[in-house]
């Protein structure tokens, strides 16, 4: 007689466990796997990021800029030396 009471509870527990596993699989597919790996390389590269010269405000790619003090960027060494007085 006890088994008749336990059986529905066991089946209910199994159903809940299986349903949770199924929903985790569905959630894992969409946001977790592909998007972060696809976004990170493009964000790290950013080859065409445009910055502004702190001296003459001309715009140029960051790869062509001269890094200065305080995180500033300049279009040339001459402008960096002119702005920083070095
Ligand atoms: Zn400049």
PDB file of C-alpha atoms and ligand atoms in Angstrom:
ATOM      1  CA  UNK A   1       0.000   0.000   0.000  1.00  0.00           C
ATOM      2  CA  UNK A   2       2.912   2.347   0.656  1.00  0.00           C
ATOM      3  CA  UNK A   3       4.127   1.892  -2.928  1.00  0.00           C
ATOM      4  CA  UNK A   4       0.873   3.213  -4.287  1.00  0.00           C
ATOM      5  CA  UNK A   5       1.550   6.466  -2.433  1.00  0.00           C
ATOM      6  CA  UNK A   6       5.238   6.635  -3.326  1.00  0.00           C
ATOM      7  CA  UNK A   7       4.905   5.868  -7.027  1.00  0.00           C
ATOM      8  CA  UNK A   8       3.243   9.153  -8.052  1.00  0.00           C
ATOM      9  CA  UNK A   9       5.805  11.109  -6.009  1.00  0.00           C
ATOM     10  CA  UNK A  10       8.715   9.310  -7.675  1.00  0.00           C
ATOM     11  CA  UNK A  11       7.222   9.880 -11.098  1.00  0.00           C
ATOM     12  CA  UNK A  12       6.663  13.533 -10.281  1.00  0.00           C
ATOM     13  CA  UNK A  13      10.252  13.918  -9.123  1.00  0.00           C
ATOM     14  CA  UNK A  14      11.575  12.218 -12.262  1.00  0.00           C
ATOM     15  CA  UNK A  15       9.408  14.430 -14.444  1.00  0.00           C
ATOM     16  CA  UNK A  16      10.656  17.575 -12.717  1.00  0.00           C
ATOM     17  CA  UNK A  17      14.307  16.487 -13.062  1.00  0.00           C
ATOM     18  CA  UNK A  18      13.905  15.651 -16.729  1.00  0.00           C
ATOM     19  CA  UNK A  19      12.109  18.915 -17.404  1.00  0.00           C
ATOM     20  CA  UNK A  20      14.874  20.931 -15.699  1.00  0.00           C
ATOM     21  CA  UNK A  21      17.571  19.166 -17.724  1.00  0.00           C
ATOM     22  CA  UNK A  22      15.685  19.851 -20.915  1.00  0.00           C
ATOM     23  CA  UNK A  23      15.283  23.549 -20.161  1.00  0.00           C
ATOM     24  CA  UNK A  24      18.975  23.857 -19.238  1.00  0.00           C
ATOM     25  CA  UNK A  25      19.957  22.406 -22.580  1.00  0.00           C
ATOM     26  CA  UNK A  26      17.784  24.881 -24.414  1.00  0.00           C
ATOM     27  CA  UNK A  27      19.085  27.824 -22.376  1.00  0.00           C
ATOM     28  CA  UNK A  28      22.694  26.699 -22.788  1.00  0.00           C
ATOM     29  CA  UNK A  29      22.489  26.638 -26.537  1.00  0.00           C
ATOM     30  CA  UNK A  30      21.407  30.195 -27.184  1.00  0.00           C
ATOM     31  CA  UNK A  31      23.327  32.710 -25.052  1.00  0.00           C
ATOM     32  CA  UNK A  32      26.260  30.800 -23.577  1.00  0.00           C
ATOM     33  CA  UNK A  33      28.133  29.076 -26.358  1.00  0.00           C
ATOM     34  CA  UNK A  34      28.523  31.169 -29.448  1.00  0.00           C
ATOM     35  CA  UNK A  35      27.976  34.817 -28.641  1.00  0.00           C
ATOM     36  CA  UNK A  36      30.834  35.600 -26.178  1.00  0.00           C
ATOM     37  CA  UNK A  37      33.414  33.820 -28.320  1.00  0.00           C
ATOM     38  CA  UNK A  38      32.139  35.579 -31.412  1.00  0.00           C
ATOM     39  CA  UNK A  39      32.149  39.042 -29.812  1.00  0.00           C
ATOM     40  CA  UNK A  40      35.484  38.948 -27.989  1.00  0.00           C
ATOM     41  CA  UNK A  41      37.851  38.632 -30.994  1.00  0.00           C
ATOM     42  CA  UNK A  42      36.229  41.524 -32.824  1.00  0.00           C
ATOM     43  CA  UNK A  43      36.326  43.687 -29.691  1.00  0.00           C
ATOM     44  CA  UNK A  44      39.969  42.822 -29.048  1.00  0.00           C
ATOM     45  CA  UNK A  45      41.054  43.534 -32.598  1.00  0.00           C
ATOM     46  CA  UNK A  46      39.111  46.746 -33.311  1.00  0.00           C
ATOM     47  CA  UNK A  47      41.536  47.609 -36.138  1.00  0.00           C
ATOM     48  CA  UNK A  48      39.600  50.608 -37.391  1.00  0.00           C
ATOM     49  CA  UNK A  49      39.015  52.405 -34.105  1.00  0.00           C
ATOM     50  CA  UNK A  50      39.279  56.123 -34.771  1.00  0.00           C
ATOM     51  CA  UNK A  51      40.793  58.410 -32.153  1.00  0.00           C
ATOM     52  CA  UNK A  52      41.389  62.135 -32.041  1.00  0.00           C
ATOM     53  CA  UNK A  53      44.730  63.887 -31.800  1.00  0.00           C
ATOM     54  CA  UNK A  54      44.837  65.766 -28.502  1.00  0.00           C
ATOM     55  CA  UNK A  55      46.823  68.584 -30.129  1.00  0.00           C
ATOM     56  CA  UNK A  56      45.153  69.318 -33.478  1.00  0.00           C
ATOM     57  CA  UNK A  57      41.967  67.175 -33.130  1.00  0.00           C
ATOM     58  CA  UNK A  58      42.600  65.389 -36.426  1.00  0.00           C
ATOM     59  CA  UNK A  59      41.008  61.947 -36.554  1.00  0.00           C
ATOM     60  CA  UNK A  60      43.137  58.915 -37.329  1.00  0.00           C
ATOM     61  CA  UNK A  61      43.174  55.164 -36.713  1.00  0.00           C
ATOM     62  CA  UNK A  62      44.418  54.183 -33.284  1.00  0.00           C
ATOM     63  CA  UNK A  63      47.051  51.987 -34.907  1.00  0.00           C
ATOM     64  CA  UNK A  64      48.605  55.069 -36.543  1.00  0.00           C
ATOM     65  CA  UNK A  65      48.397  57.244 -33.439  1.00  0.00           C
ATOM     66  CA  UNK A  66      51.244  58.094 -31.055  1.00  0.00           C
ATOM     67  CA  UNK A  67      50.403  57.285 -27.453  1.00  0.00           C
ATOM     68  CA  UNK A  68      51.067  60.060 -24.974  1.00  0.00           C
ATOM     69  CA  UNK A  69      50.718  60.685 -21.273  1.00  0.00           C
ATOM     70  CA  UNK A  70      47.393  60.415 -19.418  1.00  0.00           C
ATOM     71  CA  UNK A  71      45.951  58.087 -22.089  1.00  0.00           C
ATOM     72  CA  UNK A  72      46.006  60.803 -24.748  1.00  0.00           C
ATOM     73  CA  UNK A  73      46.841  60.115 -28.375  1.00  0.00           C
ATOM     74  CA  UNK A  74      48.495  62.267 -31.000  1.00  0.00           C
ATOM     75  CA  UNK A  75      48.718  62.164 -34.772  1.00  0.00           C
ATOM     76  CA  UNK A  76      52.501  62.510 -34.761  1.00  0.00           C
ATOM     77  CA  UNK A  77      55.538  62.646 -32.509  1.00  0.00           C
ATOM     78  CA  UNK A  78      55.826  66.385 -33.192  1.00  0.00           C
ATOM     79  CA  UNK A  79      52.354  67.039 -31.800  1.00  0.00           C
ATOM     80  CA  UNK A  80      52.998  64.827 -28.780  1.00  0.00           C
ATOM     81  CA  UNK A  81      56.208  66.698 -28.006  1.00  0.00           C
ATOM     82  CA  UNK A  82      54.487  70.011 -28.600  1.00  0.00           C
ATOM     83  CA  UNK A  83      51.590  69.148 -26.265  1.00  0.00           C
ATOM     84  CA  UNK A  84      53.642  67.508 -23.529  1.00  0.00           C
ATOM     85  CA  UNK A  85      56.626  69.820 -23.784  1.00  0.00           C
ATOM     86  CA  UNK A  86      59.078  66.949 -23.938  1.00  0.00           C
TER      87      UNK A  86
HETATM   88 ZN1  LIG B   1      47.902  66.322 -34.314  1.00  0.00          ZN
END
